[in-house]
Amino acid sequence: GENVEQHPSTLSVQEGDSAVIKCTYSDSASNYFPWYKQELGKGPQLIIDIRSNVGEKKDQRIAVTLNKTAKHFSLHITETQPEDSAVYFCAASDDSGGGADGLTFGKGTHLIIQP
Amino acid sequence: KAGVTQTPRYLIKTRGQQVTLSCSPISGHRSVSWYQQTPGQGLQFLFEYFSETQRNKGNFPGRFSGRQFSNSRSEMNVSTLELGDSALYLCASSLDLNRVISEAFFGQGTRLTVV
């Protein structure tokens, strides 16, 4: 089955700086890669996703890049703000069989924005 | 529109008992997935339902089961509870048109504590 590795487990950056979180996956059949943000006491919230036919996607201060050959994808947050502090999860899934196999999540990155 | 609603939010049960958790998906969403979140194992896929049928299943014992009703609402059941079942149980719904994976939106979860 799919295995997703996520690094780093904790990331502390100064407010206004950029943050980068990296993930690798093992199953070359995976074709959907979402990123979730989870705040304390809440469920994960989808912030951006990318499919295997695209190499990069951007939404305001957030961008995701995908390298299918190397089987890794990254989340980039620019001009970080205090409200970006949260736990971020990457995930991978394969729907080529007709129906989602379920998302396989990384272990999460605790992002701390220092004022 | 209303998000994914999970009830109850908190639950305390004794070892050996059984428990039923409920999930109401976003209106129009036909796919409902369940995940278990623990500090040690992270987010793990339990199962996914689509049109009242279990379409995918993760690696959990048979004590974990679920069902989906004709209105897409879903329930999951855990029988013979063990201490290790203490976790945050998350439900996610997605539109899933044409059996292509689409964005999954999570509820706030049910925090289950087994004593």
Short mmCIF file of C-alpha atoms in Angstrom, two decimals:
data_model
loop_
_atom_site.label_atom_id
_atom_site.label_comp_id
_atom_site.label_asym_id
_atom_site.label_seq_id
_atom_site.Cartn_x
_atom_site.Cartn_y
_atom_site.Cartn_z
CA GLY A 1 0.00 0.00 0.00
CA GLU A 2 0.85 3.67 -0.13
CA ASN A 3 3.31 5.19 2.34
CA VAL A 4 3.69 8.95 2.78
CA GLU A 5 6.68 10.49 4.57
CA GLN A 6 6.48 14.12 5.70
CA HIS A 7 9.28 16.44 6.86
CA PRO A 8 9.97 18.28 9.05
CA SER A 9 7.81 17.30 12.01
CA THR A 10 8.19 20.79 13.48
CA LEU A 11 9.00 24.02 11.64
CA SER A 12 9.49 27.40 13.28
CA VAL A 13 9.76 30.49 11.08
CA GLN A 14 9.72 34.23 11.63
CA GLU A 15 6.55 36.06 10.68
CA GLY A 16 6.85 37.25 7.09
CA ASP A 17 9.31 34.51 6.09
CA SER A 18 8.48 31.52 3.88
CA ALA A 19 7.79 27.97 5.05
CA VAL A 20 8.32 24.79 3.05
CA ILE A 21 7.02 21.34 3.97
CA LYS A 22 8.04 18.28 1.96
CA CYS A 23 6.42 14.91 1.39
CA THR A 24 7.39 11.77 -0.48
CA TYR A 25 5.11 8.92 -1.50
CA SER A 26 5.77 5.34 -2.51
CA ASP A 27 2.93 4.29 -4.84
CA SER A 28 3.49 5.51 -8.39
CA ALA A 29 -0.26 5.01 -9.05
CA SER A 30 -1.17 7.86 -6.68
CA ASN A 31 -2.61 10.74 -8.65
CA TYR A 32 -4.18 13.12 -6.14
CA PHE A 33 -2.25 15.06 -3.49
CA PRO A 34 -4.14 17.33 -1.07
CA TRP A 35 -2.78 19.40 1.81
CA TYR A 36 -4.73 19.93 5.00
CA LYS A 37 -4.40 22.41 7.86
CA GLN A 38 -5.60 21.36 11.30
CA GLU A 39 -6.06 23.79 14.15
CA LEU A 40 -6.48 22.72 17.75
CA GLY A 41 -9.89 21.16 18.40
CA LYS A 42 -10.90 21.19 14.74
CA GLY A 43 -10.99 18.76 11.86
CA PRO A 44 -8.51 19.02 8.98
CA GLN A 45 -9.29 21.76 6.48
CA LEU A 46 -8.34 21.39 2.82
CA ILE A 47 -6.08 24.29 1.80
CA ILE A 48 -4.83 23.23 -1.62
CA ASP A 49 -4.57 20.11 -3.77
CA ILE A 50 -2.83 19.02 -6.94
CA ARG A 51 -3.39 16.23 -9.44
CA SER A 52 -0.74 14.24 -11.24
CA ASN A 53 -1.23 15.98 -14.58
CA VAL A 54 -0.06 19.30 -13.09
CA GLY A 55 3.39 20.24 -11.82
CA GLU A 56 2.51 23.32 -9.78
CA LYS A 57 -0.53 25.07 -8.39
CA LYS A 58 -0.79 28.38 -6.58
CA ASP A 59 -3.48 30.05 -4.49
CA GLN A 60 -2.49 33.46 -3.11
CA ARG A 61 0.27 32.83 -0.52
CA ILE A 62 0.11 29.05 -0.84
CA ALA A 63 1.64 26.91 -3.58
CA VAL A 64 2.18 23.21 -4.11
CA THR A 65 4.69 21.56 -6.42
CA LEU A 66 4.70 17.96 -7.60
CA ASN A 67 7.55 15.90 -9.03
CA LYS A 68 6.06 12.59 -10.20
CA THR A 69 9.39 11.18 -11.31
CA ALA A 70 10.92 11.64 -7.87
CA LYS A 71 7.59 10.97 -6.13
CA HIS A 72 7.67 14.02 -3.96
CA PHE A 73 5.51 17.08 -3.46
CA SER A 74 5.93 20.22 -1.39
CA LEU A 75 3.85 22.95 0.22
CA HIS A 76 5.14 26.51 0.09
CA ILE A 77 3.69 29.28 2.24
CA THR A 78 5.00 32.78 1.61
CA GLU A 79 4.72 35.90 3.81
CA THR A 80 3.72 33.78 6.80
CA GLN A 81 1.27 35.22 9.33
CA PRO A 82 0.44 34.23 12.93
CA GLU A 83 -2.80 32.59 11.77
CA ASP A 84 -0.75 30.16 9.68
CA SER A 85 0.34 28.45 12.91
CA ALA A 86 -1.22 24.96 12.85
CA VAL A 87 -0.46 21.33 12.00
CA TYR A 88 -0.22 20.66 8.26
CA PHE A 89 -0.78 17.25 6.69
CA CYS A 90 0.03 16.05 3.22
CA ALA A 91 -1.84 13.11 1.72
CA ALA A 92 -1.91 10.94 -1.37
CA SER A 93 -4.57 8.87 -3.06
CA ASP A 94 -5.23 6.82 -6.19
CA ASP A 95 -8.60 6.79 -7.90
CA SER A 96 -7.53 4.94 -11.03
CA GLY A 97 -9.40 1.86 -9.86
CA GLY A 98 -12.68 3.72 -9.84
CA GLY A 99 -13.31 5.22 -6.45
CA ALA A 100 -10.93 6.61 -3.90
CA ASP A 101 -8.71 4.18 -2.06
CA GLY A 102 -8.80 6.53 0.85
CA LEU A 103 -6.28 9.20 1.65
CA THR A 104 -2.91 8.13 3.07
CA PHE A 105 -1.62 10.91 5.29
CA GLY A 106 1.82 12.00 6.35
CA LYS A 107 2.49 12.33 10.09
CA GLY A 108 2.05 16.08 10.05
CA THR A 109 4.18 19.21 10.47
CA HIS A 110 3.65 21.56 13.37
CA LEU A 111 4.23 25.01 11.89
CA ILE A 112 5.02 27.74 14.41
CA ILE A 113 5.08 31.35 13.28
CA GLN A 114 7.29 33.46 15.57
CA PRO A 115 6.20 37.11 15.93
CA LYS B 1 -23.94 25.73 3.02
CA ALA B 2 -23.62 23.59 6.13
CA GLY B 3 -20.43 21.61 6.58
CA VAL B 4 -19.92 18.04 7.69
CA THR B 5 -21.64 17.41 11.02
CA GLN B 6 -20.50 14.75 13.44
CA THR B 7 -22.28 13.73 16.61
CA PRO B 8 -21.60 13.43 19.40
CA ARG B 9 -18.51 15.63 19.81
CA TYR B 10 -17.28 13.80 22.90
CA LEU B 11 -17.90 10.31 24.21
CA ILE B 12 -16.60 8.28 27.16
CA LYS B 13 -17.09 4.54 27.10
CA THR B 14 -15.92 1.55 29.12
CA ARG B 15 -13.82 -1.30 27.76
CA GLY B 16 -15.98 -4.00 26.22
CA GLN B 17 -18.85 -1.68 25.34
CA GLN B 18 -19.82 -0.71 21.83
CA VAL B 19 -20.30 2.75 20.35
CA THR B 20 -22.01 4.30 17.35
CA LEU B 21 -20.86 7.57 15.81
CA SER B 22 -22.86 9.60 13.32
CA CYS B 23 -21.92 11.74 10.33
CA SER B 24 -24.06 13.99 8.15
CA PRO B 25 -22.22 14.94 4.94
CA ILE B 26 -22.44 18.18 3.02
CA SER B 27 -25.68 18.32 1.06
CA GLY B 28 -25.20 16.68 -2.34
CA HIS B 29 -22.07 14.79 -1.36
CA ARG B 30 -22.39 11.05 -1.96
CA SER B 31 -19.10 9.72 -0.62
CA VAL B 32 -18.42 9.47 3.11
CA SER B 33 -15.09 8.32 4.53
CA TRP B 34 -14.06 7.66 8.11
CA TYR B 35 -10.61 8.20 9.64
CA GLN B 36 -9.07 7.54 13.02
CA GLN B 37 -6.60 10.11 14.38
CA THR B 38 -4.23 9.29 17.25
CA PRO B 39 -0.99 10.97 18.38
CA GLY B 40 1.00 7.82 17.65
CA GLN B 41 -0.45 6.61 14.35
CA GLY B 42 -1.68 9.90 12.90
CA LEU B 43 -4.61 9.89 10.50
CA GLN B 44 -5.58 6.44 9.30
CA PHE B 45 -8.26 5.50 6.77
CA LEU B 46 -11.02 3.27 8.12
CA PHE B 47 -13.51 2.89 5.27
CA GLU B 48 -15.43 4.71 2.57
CA TYR B 49 -19.09 4.48 1.62
CA PHE B 50 -20.73 5.48 -1.63
CA SER B 51 -24.40 4.96 -2.48
CA GLU B 52 -24.94 2.88 0.66
CA THR B 53 -22.11 0.47 -0.26
CA GLN B 54 -18.71 0.10 1.33
CA ARG B 55 -16.36 0.82 -1.53
CA ASN B 56 -12.98 0.81 0.20
CA LYS B 57 -11.64 -0.41 3.52
CA GLY B 58 -8.48 0.29 5.49
CA ASN B 59 -6.52 -2.10 7.70
CA PHE B 60 -8.68 -2.17 10.80
CA PRO B 61 -10.17 -5.22 12.57
CA GLY B 62 -13.74 -6.33 12.00
CA ARG B 63 -14.79 -4.65 15.27
CA PHE B 64 -14.92 -1.46 13.20
CA SER B 65 -17.89 -1.31 10.87
CA GLY B 66 -20.06 1.26 9.21
CA ARG B 67 -23.03 1.89 7.03
CA GLN B 68 -24.52 4.59 4.86
CA PHE B 69 -28.17 5.47 4.49
CA SER B 70 -30.08 6.52 1.39
CA ASN B 71 -29.71 10.20 2.36
CA SER B 72 -25.89 9.71 2.46
CA ARG B 73 -25.72 10.03 6.23
CA SER B 74 -23.31 7.52 7.71
CA GLU B 75 -22.68 5.77 10.99
CA MET B 76 -19.68 3.88 12.23
CA ASN B 77 -19.75 1.30 14.98
CA VAL B 78 -16.99 -0.03 17.16
CA SER B 79 -17.76 -3.17 19.16
CA THR B 80 -15.92 -4.62 22.14
CA LEU B 81 -14.06 -1.38 22.80
CA GLU B 82 -10.39 -1.50 23.77
CA LEU B 83 -8.30 1.20 25.46
CA GLY B 84 -6.39 1.62 22.20
CA ASP B 85 -9.58 2.70 20.41
CA SER B 86 -9.39 6.05 22.20
CA ALA B 87 -8.98 8.54 19.39
CA LEU B 88 -10.51 11.35 17.39
CA TYR B 89 -12.79 9.84 14.74
CA LEU B 90 -13.17 12.01 11.69
CA CYS B 91 -15.70 11.84 8.92
CA ALA B 92 -15.09 13.35 5.49
CA SER B 93 -17.52 13.85 2.64
CA SER B 94 -16.86 14.43 -1.04
CA LEU B 95 -18.89 14.96 -4.19
CA ASP B 96 -17.25 12.09 -6.10
CA LEU B 97 -18.76 12.74 -9.53
CA ASN B 98 -17.99 10.10 -12.16
CA ARG B 99 -16.05 8.08 -9.55
CA VAL B 100 -13.15 10.54 -9.73
CA ILE B 101 -11.75 11.54 -6.40
CA SER B 102 -12.72 15.03 -5.39
CA GLU B 103 -11.99 17.29 -2.46
CA ALA B 104 -12.75 15.72 0.91
CA PHE B 105 -14.20 18.00 3.58
CA PHE B 106 -13.81 16.93 7.19
CA GLY B 107 -16.08 17.35 10.16
CA GLN B 108 -14.81 18.39 13.59
CA GLY B 109 -14.67 14.80 14.75
CA THR B 110 -15.89 12.75 17.68
CA ARG B 111 -13.42 12.43 20.54
CA LEU B 112 -13.82 8.90 21.94
CA THR B 113 -12.24 8.02 25.27
CA VAL B 114 -12.27 4.40 26.40
CA VAL B 115 -11.69 3.84 30.13
#
